[in-house]
PDB file of C-alpha atoms in Angstrom:
ATOM      1  CA  MET A   1     -37.354  68.849   4.884  1.00 46.00           C
ATOM      2  CA  SER A   2     -38.830  70.968   7.633  1.00 45.00           C
ATOM      3  CA  HIS A   3     -36.434  73.898   7.366  1.00 54.00           C
ATOM      4  CA  ASP A   4     -36.837  76.721   4.852  1.00 58.00           C
ATOM      5  CA  HIS A   5     -34.302  77.742   2.259  1.00 66.00           C
ATOM      6  CA  ASP A   6     -32.588  80.648   4.034  1.00 82.00           C
ATOM      7  CA  HIS A   7     -29.394  78.679   4.488  1.00 87.00           C
ATOM      8  CA  THR A   8     -27.223  76.089   2.792  1.00 87.00           C
ATOM      9  CA  ASP A   9     -26.642  72.749   4.501  1.00 88.00           C
ATOM     10  CA  PRO A  10     -22.940  72.562   5.401  1.00 88.00           C
ATOM     11  CA  PRO A  11     -21.037  69.564   4.058  1.00 88.00           C
ATOM     12  CA  ALA A  12     -19.692  66.874   6.389  1.00 90.00           C
ATOM     13  CA  ASP A  13     -17.106  67.891   8.967  1.00 92.00           C
ATOM     14  CA  ILE A  14     -14.317  66.201   7.095  1.00 94.00           C
ATOM     15  CA  ALA A  15     -15.070  68.212   3.949  1.00 95.00           C
ATOM     16  CA  LEU A  16     -15.113  71.412   6.040  1.00 95.00           C
ATOM     17  CA  ARG A  17     -11.722  70.512   7.494  1.00 96.00           C
ATOM     18  CA  VAL A  18     -10.300  70.164   3.979  1.00 96.00           C
ATOM     19  CA  LYS A  19     -11.832  73.493   2.946  1.00 95.00           C
ATOM     20  CA  ALA A  20     -10.366  75.126   6.062  1.00 96.00           C
ATOM     21  CA  LEU A  21      -6.890  73.790   5.376  1.00 97.00           C
ATOM     22  CA  GLU A  22      -7.055  74.633   1.685  1.00 97.00           C
ATOM     23  CA  SER A  23      -8.247  78.206   2.232  1.00 96.00           C
ATOM     24  CA  LEU A  24      -5.546  78.842   4.846  1.00 97.00           C
ATOM     25  CA  LEU A  25      -2.758  77.438   2.656  1.00 97.00           C
ATOM     26  CA  VAL A  26      -3.978  79.479  -0.311  1.00 96.00           C
ATOM     27  CA  GLU A  27      -4.108  82.681   1.763  1.00 96.00           C
ATOM     28  CA  LYS A  28      -0.557  82.106   2.944  1.00 96.00           C
ATOM     29  CA  GLY A  29       0.591  81.692  -0.629  1.00 96.00           C
ATOM     30  CA  LEU A  30       1.687  78.110  -0.036  1.00 97.00           C
ATOM     31  CA  VAL A  31      -0.744  76.641  -2.550  1.00 96.00           C
ATOM     32  CA  ASN A  32      -1.792  78.053  -5.896  1.00 95.00           C
ATOM     33  CA  PRO A  33      -5.455  77.207  -6.589  1.00 94.00           C
ATOM     34  CA  ALA A  34      -4.840  76.783 -10.332  1.00 94.00           C
ATOM     35  CA  ALA A  35      -1.947  74.381  -9.666  1.00 94.00           C
ATOM     36  CA  LEU A  36      -4.147  72.471  -7.234  1.00 94.00           C
ATOM     37  CA  ASP A  37      -6.902  72.085  -9.834  1.00 93.00           C
ATOM     38  CA  ALA A  38      -4.351  70.940 -12.408  1.00 92.00           C
ATOM     39  CA  ILE A  39      -3.019  68.235 -10.071  1.00 91.00           C
ATOM     40  CA  ILE A  40      -6.501  66.914  -9.340  1.00 91.00           C
ATOM     41  CA  GLU A  41      -7.478  66.960 -13.005  1.00 88.00           C
ATOM     42  CA  THR A  42      -4.320  65.072 -13.896  1.00 87.00           C
ATOM     43  CA  TYR A  43      -4.819  62.268 -11.407  1.00 85.00           C
ATOM     44  CA  GLU A  44      -8.571  62.041 -11.859  1.00 83.00           C
ATOM     45  CA  HIS A  45      -8.599  61.885 -15.603  1.00 80.00           C
ATOM     46  CA  ARG A  46      -5.212  61.683 -17.262  1.00 80.00           C
ATOM     47  CA  VAL A  47      -3.054  59.307 -15.228  1.00 83.00           C
ATOM     48  CA  GLY A  48      -4.356  55.803 -14.985  1.00 85.00           C
ATOM     49  CA  PRO A  49      -3.572  52.165 -15.612  1.00 89.00           C
ATOM     50  CA  ARG A  50      -3.653  52.730 -19.401  1.00 90.00           C
ATOM     51  CA  ASN A  51      -0.180  54.264 -19.068  1.00 92.00           C
ATOM     52  CA  GLY A  52       1.126  51.061 -17.586  1.00 95.00           C
ATOM     53  CA  ALA A  53      -0.678  48.977 -20.197  1.00 95.00           C
ATOM     54  CA  ARG A  54       1.144  50.910 -22.882  1.00 96.00           C
ATOM     55  CA  VAL A  55       4.464  50.190 -21.186  1.00 97.00           C
ATOM     56  CA  VAL A  56       3.680  46.457 -20.964  1.00 98.00           C
ATOM     57  CA  ALA A  57       2.493  46.178 -24.561  1.00 97.00           C
ATOM     58  CA  ARG A  58       5.602  47.983 -25.782  1.00 97.00           C
ATOM     59  CA  ALA A  59       7.803  45.611 -23.790  1.00 98.00           C
ATOM     60  CA  TRP A  60       6.010  42.598 -25.307  1.00 97.00           C
ATOM     61  CA  THR A  61       6.584  43.844 -28.856  1.00 97.00           C
ATOM     62  CA  ASP A  62       9.923  45.646 -28.653  1.00 97.00           C
ATOM     63  CA  PRO A  63      12.818  43.578 -27.212  1.00 97.00           C
ATOM     64  CA  GLU A  64      15.101  46.598 -26.997  1.00 97.00           C
ATOM     65  CA  PHE A  65      12.548  48.567 -25.023  1.00 97.00           C
ATOM     66  CA  LYS A  66      11.996  45.576 -22.766  1.00 98.00           C
ATOM     67  CA  ALA A  67      15.712  45.259 -22.045  1.00 98.00           C
ATOM     68  CA  ALA A  68      15.885  48.963 -21.267  1.00 97.00           C
ATOM     69  CA  LEU A  69      12.800  48.734 -19.080  1.00 97.00           C
ATOM     70  CA  LEU A  70      14.203  45.898 -16.983  1.00 98.00           C
ATOM     71  CA  GLU A  71      17.551  47.663 -16.741  1.00 97.00           C
ATOM     72  CA  ASP A  72      16.245  51.131 -15.714  1.00 95.00           C
ATOM     73  CA  ALA A  73      12.475  51.406 -15.644  1.00 95.00           C
ATOM     74  CA  SER A  74      12.364  55.065 -14.536  1.00 94.00           C
ATOM     75  CA  ALA A  75      14.353  56.106 -17.586  1.00 94.00           C
ATOM     76  CA  ALA A  76      12.455  53.825 -19.976  1.00 95.00           C
ATOM     77  CA  VAL A  77       8.998  55.020 -18.946  1.00 94.00           C
ATOM     78  CA  ALA A  78      10.203  58.626 -18.959  1.00 92.00           C
ATOM     79  CA  GLU A  79      10.863  58.101 -22.684  1.00 91.00           C
ATOM     80  CA  LEU A  80       7.157  57.423 -23.072  1.00 91.00           C
ATOM     81  CA  GLY A  81       6.409  60.630 -21.167  1.00 88.00           C
ATOM     82  CA  TYR A  82       5.688  59.139 -17.732  1.00 88.00           C
ATOM     83  CA  GLU A  83       7.847  60.737 -15.087  1.00 80.00           C
ATOM     84  CA  GLY A  84       7.755  60.206 -11.338  1.00 70.00           C
ATOM     85  CA  ARG A  85       6.580  63.236  -9.424  1.00 65.00           C
ATOM     86  CA  GLN A  86       7.779  62.145  -6.018  1.00 65.00           C
ATOM     87  CA  GLY A  87      11.354  61.390  -7.031  1.00 65.00           C
ATOM     88  CA  GLU A  88      10.793  57.687  -6.588  1.00 76.00           C
ATOM     89  CA  HIS A  89      12.489  54.954  -8.595  1.00 91.00           C
ATOM     90  CA  LEU A  90      10.486  52.502 -10.600  1.00 94.00           C
ATOM     91  CA  GLN A  91      11.487  48.870 -10.969  1.00 96.00           C
ATOM     92  CA  VAL A  92       9.792  46.532 -13.401  1.00 97.00           C
ATOM     93  CA  VAL A  93       9.657  42.894 -12.339  1.00 98.00           C
ATOM     94  CA  GLU A  94       9.016  40.266 -14.989  1.00 98.00           C
ATOM     95  CA  ASN A  95       6.714  37.296 -14.588  1.00 98.00           C
ATOM     96  CA  THR A  96       7.905  34.000 -16.015  1.00 97.00           C
ATOM     97  CA  PRO A  97       6.546  30.450 -15.836  1.00 96.00           C
ATOM     98  CA  GLU A  98       8.856  29.932 -12.870  1.00 97.00           C
ATOM     99  CA  LEU A  99       8.339  33.242 -11.059  1.00 98.00           C
ATOM    100  CA  HIS A 100       5.225  35.319 -10.329  1.00 98.00           C
ATOM    101  CA  ASN A 101       5.615  38.804  -8.854  1.00 98.00           C
ATOM    102  CA  LEU A 102       3.177  40.489  -6.494  1.00 98.00           C
ATOM    103  CA  VAL A 103       3.323  44.139  -5.353  1.00 97.00           C
ATOM    104  CA  VAL A 104       2.206  45.504  -2.000  1.00 96.00           C
ATOM    105  CA  CYS A 105       2.937  48.406   0.300  1.00 93.00           C
ATOM    106  CA  THR A 106       2.813  47.032   3.809  1.00 91.00           C
ATOM    107  CA  LEU A 107       2.991  50.395   5.618  1.00 87.00           C
ATOM    108  CA  CYS A 108       0.765  52.702   3.614  1.00 82.00           C
ATOM    109  CA  SER A 109      -0.006  52.633  -0.085  1.00 81.00           C
ATOM    110  CA  CYS A 110       3.089  53.502  -2.065  1.00 88.00           C
ATOM    111  CA  TYR A 111       2.143  52.776  -5.657  1.00 90.00           C
ATOM    112  CA  PRO A 112       3.570  53.511  -9.126  1.00 90.00           C
ATOM    113  CA  TRP A 113       1.219  56.447  -9.763  1.00 87.00           C
ATOM    114  CA  THR A 114       2.777  57.605 -12.966  1.00 87.00           C
ATOM    115  CA  VAL A 115       2.031  54.341 -14.729  1.00 91.00           C
ATOM    116  CA  LEU A 116      -1.016  53.066 -12.816  1.00 91.00           C
ATOM    117  CA  GLY A 117      -2.752  56.183 -11.510  1.00 87.00           C
ATOM    118  CA  LEU A 118      -4.028  56.044  -7.933  1.00 87.00           C
ATOM    119  CA  PRO A 119      -4.366  52.737  -6.092  1.00 88.00           C
ATOM    120  CA  PRO A 120      -7.650  50.839  -5.798  1.00 87.00           C
ATOM    121  CA  VAL A 121      -9.402  50.589  -2.455  1.00 85.00           C
ATOM    122  CA  TRP A 122      -8.357  46.997  -1.754  1.00 89.00           C
ATOM    123  CA  TYR A 123      -4.672  47.832  -2.307  1.00 92.00           C
ATOM    124  CA  LYS A 124      -4.934  50.356   0.538  1.00 89.00           C
ATOM    125  CA  SER A 125      -6.683  47.937   2.892  1.00 90.00           C
ATOM    126  CA  ALA A 126      -5.066  46.327   5.917  1.00 89.00           C
ATOM    127  CA  PRO A 127      -6.052  42.777   4.890  1.00 91.00           C
ATOM    128  CA  TYR A 128      -4.286  43.099   1.544  1.00 93.00           C
ATOM    129  CA  ARG A 129      -1.251  44.834   3.019  1.00 92.00           C
ATOM    130  CA  ALA A 130      -0.836  42.086   5.607  1.00 91.00           C
ATOM    131  CA  ARG A 131      -1.923  39.011   3.693  1.00 94.00           C
ATOM    132  CA  ALA A 132      -0.045  39.691   0.453  1.00 95.00           C
ATOM    133  CA  VAL A 133       3.086  39.020   2.491  1.00 94.00           C
ATOM    134  CA  SER A 134       1.936  36.293   4.855  1.00 93.00           C
ATOM    135  CA  GLU A 135      -0.248  34.234   2.494  1.00 94.00           C
ATOM    136  CA  PRO A 136       0.217  35.368  -1.102  1.00 95.00           C
ATOM    137  CA  HIS A 137      -1.189  32.115  -2.535  1.00 94.00           C
ATOM    138  CA  SER A 138      -4.565  32.574  -0.903  1.00 93.00           C
ATOM    139  CA  VAL A 139      -4.688  36.272  -1.841  1.00 95.00           C
ATOM    140  CA  LEU A 140      -4.068  35.312  -5.472  1.00 96.00           C
ATOM    141  CA  ALA A 141      -6.711  32.589  -5.238  1.00 94.00           C
ATOM    142  CA  GLU A 142      -9.240  35.192  -4.071  1.00 92.00           C
ATOM    143  CA  PHE A 143      -8.513  37.111  -7.244  1.00 93.00           C
ATOM    144  CA  GLY A 144      -9.139  33.941  -9.215  1.00 93.00           C
ATOM    145  CA  THR A 145      -5.442  33.447  -9.928  1.00 95.00           C
ATOM    146  CA  HIS A 146      -4.214  29.888  -9.616  1.00 95.00           C
ATOM    147  CA  LEU A 147      -0.567  29.286 -10.393  1.00 94.00           C
ATOM    148  CA  PRO A 148       1.130  25.964 -11.023  1.00 93.00           C
ATOM    149  CA  ALA A 149       2.710  24.518  -7.889  1.00 90.00           C
ATOM    150  CA  SER A 150       6.126  24.951  -9.528  1.00 93.00           C
ATOM    151  CA  THR A 151       5.738  28.734  -9.811  1.00 95.00           C
ATOM    152  CA  ARG A 152       7.448  30.673  -7.072  1.00 97.00           C
ATOM    153  CA  ILE A 153       5.843  33.890  -5.811  1.00 97.00           C
ATOM    154  CA  GLN A 154       7.991  36.907  -5.067  1.00 97.00           C
ATOM    155  CA  VAL A 155       6.404  39.719  -3.053  1.00 97.00           C
ATOM    156  CA  TRP A 156       7.740  43.246  -3.499  1.00 97.00           C
ATOM    157  CA  ASP A 157       7.127  45.729  -0.667  1.00 95.00           C
ATOM    158  CA  SER A 158       6.987  49.261  -2.075  1.00 93.00           C
ATOM    159  CA  THR A 159       8.534  52.218  -0.299  1.00 88.00           C
ATOM    160  CA  SER A 160       8.575  55.956  -0.791  1.00 83.00           C
ATOM    161  CA  GLU A 161      11.819  55.513  -2.730  1.00 86.00           C
ATOM    162  CA  MET A 162      11.015  52.401  -4.771  1.00 91.00           C
ATOM    163  CA  ARG A 163       7.855  51.423  -6.630  1.00 93.00           C
ATOM    164  CA  TYR A 164       7.251  48.250  -8.592  1.00 96.00           C
ATOM    165  CA  LEU A 165       5.363  47.422 -11.763  1.00 97.00           C
ATOM    166  CA  VAL A 166       4.771  43.824 -12.767  1.00 98.00           C
ATOM    167  CA  LEU A 167       5.472  42.874 -16.375  1.00 98.00           C
ATOM    168  CA  PRO A 168       2.936  40.088 -16.875  1.00 98.00           C
ATOM    169  CA  MET A 169       3.424  37.181 -19.289  1.00 97.00           C
ATOM    170  CA  ARG A 170       2.034  37.734 -22.753  1.00 97.00           C
ATOM    171  CA  PRO A 171      -0.922  35.341 -23.011  1.00 96.00           C
ATOM    172  CA  ALA A 172      -0.835  32.373 -25.363  1.00 93.00           C
ATOM    173  CA  GLY A 173      -2.967  33.109 -28.404  1.00 93.00           C
ATOM    174  CA  ALA A 174      -1.975  36.785 -28.587  1.00 93.00           C
ATOM    175  CA  GLU A 175       0.984  36.190 -30.910  1.00 91.00           C
ATOM    176  CA  ASP A 176      -0.695  38.026 -33.792  1.00 93.00           C
ATOM    177  CA  PHE A 177      -1.951  40.974 -31.763  1.00 95.00           C
ATOM    178  CA  ASP A 178      -0.442  44.378 -32.519  1.00 95.00           C
ATOM    179  CA  GLU A 179       0.689  46.726 -29.772  1.00 95.00           C
ATOM    180  CA  GLU A 180      -2.662  48.463 -29.507  1.00 94.00           C
ATOM    181  CA  ALA A 181      -4.625  45.238 -29.240  1.00 95.00           C
ATOM    182  CA  LEU A 182      -2.188  43.974 -26.626  1.00 96.00           C
ATOM    183  CA  GLN A 183      -2.655  47.130 -24.576  1.00 95.00           C
ATOM    184  CA  SER A 184      -6.343  46.425 -24.262  1.00 94.00           C
ATOM    185  CA  LEU A 185      -5.612  43.019 -22.679  1.00 95.00           C
ATOM    186  CA  VAL A 186      -3.465  44.415 -19.886  1.00 95.00           C
ATOM    187  CA  THR A 187      -5.345  45.120 -16.651  1.00 93.00           C
ATOM    188  CA  ARG A 188      -4.363  47.164 -13.655  1.00 93.00           C
ATOM    189  CA  ASN A 189      -4.595  44.060 -11.479  1.00 94.00           C
ATOM    190  CA  ALA A 190      -2.175  42.191 -13.711  1.00 96.00           C
ATOM    191  CA  MET A 191       0.362  44.997 -13.299  1.00 97.00           C
ATOM    192  CA  ILE A 192       0.008  44.789  -9.504  1.00 97.00           C
ATOM    193  CA  GLY A 193       0.424  41.042  -9.833  1.00 97.00           C
ATOM    194  CA  VAL A 194      -2.854  39.768  -8.397  1.00 96.00           C
ATOM    195  CA  GLU A 195      -4.010  38.516 -11.793  1.00 95.00           C
ATOM    196  CA  GLN A 196      -2.518  37.241 -15.010  1.00 96.00           C
ATOM    197  CA  VAL A 197      -3.278  38.630 -18.440  1.00 96.00           C
ATOM    198  CA  SER A 198      -5.799  36.458 -20.201  1.00 93.00           C
ATOM    199  CA  MET A 199      -7.335  36.390 -23.638  1.00 90.00           C
ATOM    200  CA  PRO A 200     -10.771  37.964 -24.075  1.00 84.00           C
ATOM    201  CA  GLY A 201     -13.569  35.586 -23.239  1.00 72.00           C
ATOM    202  CA  ARG A 202     -11.321  33.214 -21.335  1.00 56.00           C
ATOM    203  CA  GLY A 203     -11.132  35.425 -18.253  1.00 48.00           C
TER     204      GLY A 203
ATOM    205  CA  MET B   1     -15.196  37.624 -10.917  1.00 35.00           C
ATOM    206  CA  ALA B   2     -18.008  35.975  -8.937  1.00 34.00           C
ATOM    207  CA  GLN B   3     -15.770  34.400  -6.327  1.00 35.00           C
ATOM    208  CA  LEU B   4     -14.290  37.771  -5.441  1.00 34.00           C
ATOM    209  CA  ALA B   5     -17.510  38.988  -3.873  1.00 32.00           C
ATOM    210  CA  GLU B   6     -17.375  35.985  -1.562  1.00 32.00           C
ATOM    211  CA  SER B   7     -14.109  36.951   0.083  1.00 31.00           C
ATOM    212  CA  PRO B   8     -15.133  39.337   2.818  1.00 35.00           C
ATOM    213  CA  SER B   9     -11.665  40.181   4.030  1.00 45.00           C
ATOM    214  CA  LEU B  10     -10.426  41.887   0.871  1.00 52.00           C
ATOM    215  CA  PRO B  11     -12.465  44.939  -0.151  1.00 55.00           C
ATOM    216  CA  ARG B  12     -13.015  44.994  -3.885  1.00 52.00           C
ATOM    217  CA  ASP B  13     -13.587  47.575  -6.501  1.00 54.00           C
ATOM    218  CA  GLU B  14     -13.897  47.867 -10.223  1.00 54.00           C
ATOM    219  CA  GLU B  15     -11.728  50.304 -12.136  1.00 56.00           C
ATOM    220  CA  GLY B  16     -13.999  53.108 -11.047  1.00 58.00           C
ATOM    221  CA  PRO B  17     -13.368  56.716 -10.054  1.00 66.00           C
ATOM    222  CA  VAL B  18     -10.228  57.194  -8.038  1.00 76.00           C
ATOM    223  CA  PHE B  19     -11.841  59.556  -5.558  1.00 85.00           C
ATOM    224  CA  ARG B  20     -15.170  58.794  -3.936  1.00 82.00           C
ATOM    225  CA  GLU B  21     -15.913  62.376  -2.846  1.00 87.00           C
ATOM    226  CA  PRO B  22     -14.552  65.774  -3.845  1.00 89.00           C
ATOM    227  CA  TRP B  23     -12.849  66.386  -0.486  1.00 94.00           C
ATOM    228  CA  GLU B  24     -10.680  63.289  -1.041  1.00 92.00           C
ATOM    229  CA  ALA B  25      -9.401  64.799  -4.291  1.00 91.00           C
ATOM    230  CA  GLN B  26      -8.783  68.167  -2.597  1.00 94.00           C
ATOM    231  CA  ALA B  27      -6.830  66.559   0.254  1.00 95.00           C
ATOM    232  CA  PHE B  28      -4.784  64.526  -2.212  1.00 93.00           C
ATOM    233  CA  GLY B  29      -4.101  67.553  -4.434  1.00 94.00           C
ATOM    234  CA  LEU B  30      -3.042  69.746  -1.502  1.00 96.00           C
ATOM    235  CA  THR B  31      -0.472  67.168  -0.434  1.00 95.00           C
ATOM    236  CA  VAL B  32       1.028  66.853  -3.893  1.00 93.00           C
ATOM    237  CA  ALA B  33       1.040  70.665  -4.302  1.00 95.00           C
ATOM    238  CA  LEU B  34       2.840  71.234  -0.989  1.00 96.00           C
ATOM    239  CA  HIS B  35       5.377  68.555  -1.828  1.00 94.00           C
ATOM    240  CA  LYS B  36       5.989  70.003  -5.284  1.00 92.00           C
ATOM    241  CA  LYS B  37       6.654  73.332  -3.635  1.00 94.00           C
ATOM    242  CA  GLY B  38       9.361  71.624  -1.594  1.00 94.00           C
ATOM    243  CA  LEU B  39       7.678  72.089   1.775  1.00 96.00           C
ATOM    244  CA  PHE B  40       8.229  68.472   2.742  1.00 95.00           C
ATOM    245  CA  SER B  41       9.860  65.430   1.202  1.00 92.00           C
ATOM    246  CA  TRP B  42       7.894  62.433   0.020  1.00 89.00           C
ATOM    247  CA  GLU B  43       9.697  60.313   2.611  1.00 89.00           C
ATOM    248  CA  GLU B  44       8.416  62.617   5.350  1.00 93.00           C
ATOM    249  CA  TRP B  45       4.928  62.339   3.891  1.00 93.00           C
ATOM    250  CA  THR B  46       4.790  58.551   3.695  1.00 91.00           C
ATOM    251  CA  ALA B  47       6.252  58.275   7.219  1.00 93.00           C
ATOM    252  CA  GLN B  48       3.477  60.520   8.552  1.00 95.00           C
ATOM    253  CA  LEU B  49       0.791  58.685   6.607  1.00 93.00           C
ATOM    254  CA  SER B  50       2.033  55.269   7.790  1.00 93.00           C
ATOM    255  CA  MET B  51       1.924  56.573  11.348  1.00 94.00           C
ATOM    256  CA  GLU B  52      -1.661  57.797  11.027  1.00 94.00           C
ATOM    257  CA  ILE B  53      -2.775  54.520   9.501  1.00 92.00           C
ATOM    258  CA  ALA B  54      -1.089  52.527  12.276  1.00 92.00           C
ATOM    259  CA  ARG B  55      -2.670  54.792  14.899  1.00 94.00           C
ATOM    260  CA  ALA B  56      -6.136  54.392  13.387  1.00 92.00           C
ATOM    261  CA  GLN B  57      -5.719  50.608  13.330  1.00 90.00           C
ATOM    262  CA  ARG B  58      -4.756  50.611  17.016  1.00 93.00           C
ATOM    263  CA  GLN B  59      -7.894  52.628  17.722  1.00 93.00           C
ATOM    264  CA  GLY B  60     -10.052  49.985  16.088  1.00 90.00           C
ATOM    265  CA  ASP B  61     -10.372  51.152  12.497  1.00 88.00           C
ATOM    266  CA  ALA B  62     -10.956  48.083  10.331  1.00 86.00           C
ATOM    267  CA  ASP B  63      -8.768  49.878   7.760  1.00 83.00           C
ATOM    268  CA  LEU B  64     -10.444  48.421   4.711  1.00 84.00           C
ATOM    269  CA  GLY B  65      -9.243  51.193   2.432  1.00 82.00           C
ATOM    270  CA  ASP B  66     -12.476  53.180   2.590  1.00 82.00           C
ATOM    271  CA  SER B  67     -11.208  55.263   5.510  1.00 88.00           C
ATOM    272  CA  TYR B  68      -7.911  55.849   3.740  1.00 90.00           C
ATOM    273  CA  TYR B  69      -8.408  59.509   2.885  1.00 92.00           C
ATOM    274  CA  ARG B  70      -9.485  60.229   6.485  1.00 94.00           C
ATOM    275  CA  HIS B  71      -6.039  59.028   7.527  1.00 94.00           C
ATOM    276  CA  TRP B  72      -4.583  60.985   4.653  1.00 94.00           C
ATOM    277  CA  LEU B  73      -6.158  64.236   5.893  1.00 96.00           C
ATOM    278  CA  ALA B  74      -5.122  63.572   9.500  1.00 96.00           C
ATOM    279  CA  ALA B  75      -1.557  63.068   8.258  1.00 96.00           C
ATOM    280  CA  LEU B  76      -1.676  66.245   6.199  1.00 97.00           C
ATOM    281  CA  GLU B  77      -2.960  68.285   9.151  1.00 97.00           C
ATOM    282  CA  ALA B  78      -0.279  66.836  11.407  1.00 97.00           C
ATOM    283  CA  LEU B  79       2.548  67.381   8.936  1.00 97.00           C
ATOM    284  CA  SER B  80       1.362  70.931   8.153  1.00 97.00           C
ATOM    285  CA  ASN B  81       1.364  71.626  11.864  1.00 96.00           C
ATOM    286  CA  ARG B  82       4.846  70.172  12.327  1.00 96.00           C
ATOM    287  CA  LYS B  83       6.197  72.174   9.381  1.00 97.00           C
ATOM    288  CA  GLY B  84       4.608  75.405  10.580  1.00 96.00           C
ATOM    289  CA  LEU B  85       2.337  75.686   7.533  1.00 97.00           C
ATOM    290  CA  SER B  86      -0.803  75.829   9.658  1.00 95.00           C
ATOM    291  CA  ASN B  87      -1.796  74.996  13.228  1.00 94.00           C
ATOM    292  CA  SER B  88      -4.687  73.269  14.872  1.00 93.00           C
ATOM    293  CA  ASP B  89      -6.162  76.467  16.399  1.00 95.00           C
ATOM    294  CA  GLU B  90      -6.488  78.275  13.104  1.00 95.00           C
ATOM    295  CA  LEU B  91      -7.762  75.123  11.450  1.00 95.00           C
ATOM    296  CA  ALA B  92     -10.476  74.649  14.057  1.00 95.00           C
ATOM    297  CA  SER B  93     -11.473  78.274  13.872  1.00 95.00           C
ATOM    298  CA  ARG B  94     -11.500  78.294  10.069  1.00 95.00           C
ATOM    299  CA  THR B  95     -13.590  75.101  10.008  1.00 95.00           C
ATOM    300  CA  ARG B  96     -16.179  76.785  12.237  1.00 95.00           C
ATOM    301  CA  GLN B  97     -16.128  79.849  10.001  1.00 94.00           C
ATOM    302  CA  TRP B  98     -16.857  77.766   6.917  1.00 93.00           C
ATOM    303  CA  ARG B  99     -19.721  75.987   8.670  1.00 93.00           C
ATOM    304  CA  GLU B 100     -21.271  79.338   9.591  1.00 93.00           C
ATOM    305  CA  ALA B 101     -20.753  80.625   6.088  1.00 92.00           C
ATOM    306  CA  TYR B 102     -22.877  77.755   4.814  1.00 92.00           C
ATOM    307  CA  LEU B 103     -25.556  78.364   7.420  1.00 91.00           C
ATOM    308  CA  ASN B 104     -25.638  82.086   6.586  1.00 91.00           C
ATOM    309  CA  THR B 105     -25.830  81.635   2.826  1.00 90.00           C
ATOM    310  CA  PRO B 106     -29.288  81.368   1.228  1.00 88.00           C
ATOM    311  CA  HIS B 107     -29.827  78.071  -0.531  1.00 86.00           C
ATOM    312  CA  GLY B 108     -28.640  78.136  -4.133  1.00 81.00           C
ATOM    313  CA  ARG B 109     -26.118  80.950  -3.691  1.00 85.00           C
ATOM    314  CA  ALA B 110     -22.351  80.470  -3.832  1.00 87.00           C
ATOM    315  CA  VAL B 111     -20.893  80.100  -0.349  1.00 89.00           C
ATOM    316  CA  GLU B 112     -18.191  82.682   0.433  1.00 89.00           C
ATOM    317  CA  LEU B 113     -15.965  82.437   3.486  1.00 90.00           C
ATOM    318  CA  SER B 114     -16.813  86.037   4.380  1.00 89.00           C
ATOM    319  CA  ALA B 115     -20.392  84.999   5.047  1.00 89.00           C
ATOM    320  CA  GLY B 116     -19.117  83.169   8.128  1.00 88.00           C
ATOM    321  CA  LEU B 117     -18.147  85.130  11.213  1.00 76.00           C
ATOM    322  CA  ASP B 118     -14.456  85.476  11.797  1.00 64.00           C
ATOM    323  CA  GLY B 119     -14.346  82.102  13.467  1.00 50.00           C
ATOM    324  CA  ARG B 120     -13.985  83.440  16.999  1.00 51.00           C
ATOM    325  CA  ARG B 121     -14.198  80.783  19.634  1.00 47.00           C
ATOM    326  CA  GLY B 122     -17.755  80.336  20.882  1.00 45.00           C
ATOM    327  CA  SER B 123     -19.334  82.381  18.127  1.00 42.00           C
ATOM    328  CA  SER B 124     -21.049  79.343  16.689  1.00 43.00           C
ATOM    329  CA  GLU B 125     -24.374  78.091  17.994  1.00 43.00           C
ATOM    330  CA  ASP B 126     -23.693  74.454  17.233  1.00 44.00           C
TER     331      ASP B 126
END
């Protein structure tokens, strides 16, 4: 570096824009810095796909919970302590040998945050948003998911009012697994519907 | 997972960090905080965000998910403007002030906004 150390290199313009907006909103009393930190901490570290995995494993092992989940998912997951922050409804859609569910948000990236955390990059991308609807079979194939020809695919387009979580099929061979072991099998991608849940080592 | 890397059209990621840079987290947190305070509804937010994403695509953004928080910030600035929470003049001036604060702060010291000038138009050399 040719320059001396009498200044600090400013961050990128986009980061300065965020700092500008944040400092103005804090000054106006519209945002509380401690509340802001708490929100970021929550979504960075505490809310993630493990919440959804717990919901799925419970549904696989507890028929009453499963029935309640399919009837009113928002209420059922709230019982586990996961509540929607944006006032959205959650619907759980169950995979069966005849029907495979796939979730997308064609317009932006509506996503069941409370049970899956924040969406992965590919979920937010235009190719996924478009192709999940127009050619779901080839999207699934790119994720390594090959369904029998007899399985129908249903695509669910999320909105600001309605989010979807896929209840995958419990894999064959996991009959003896307890709830905790089952949780570890459930992936984020399976709960979006681009993959199925598989046994370890058979991925 | 090998075949996934061979499909160029779908960007991939592992279950890594949810934000790639700190400003993405700040922009996200601000939006949730303003919504929680009741300053806009989530429907208004997603409508604005969808609009920014569509606009960026029309302007040639490949929209592979990596530019997502840029659209997010543009939507937040626009919605804040529309709701009277901030406006583009004060945002531009405050952005300049922060840049100057960095340039005026010796390396290694904490950067305070007051180290920048008051953000008057034309006060910056860059």
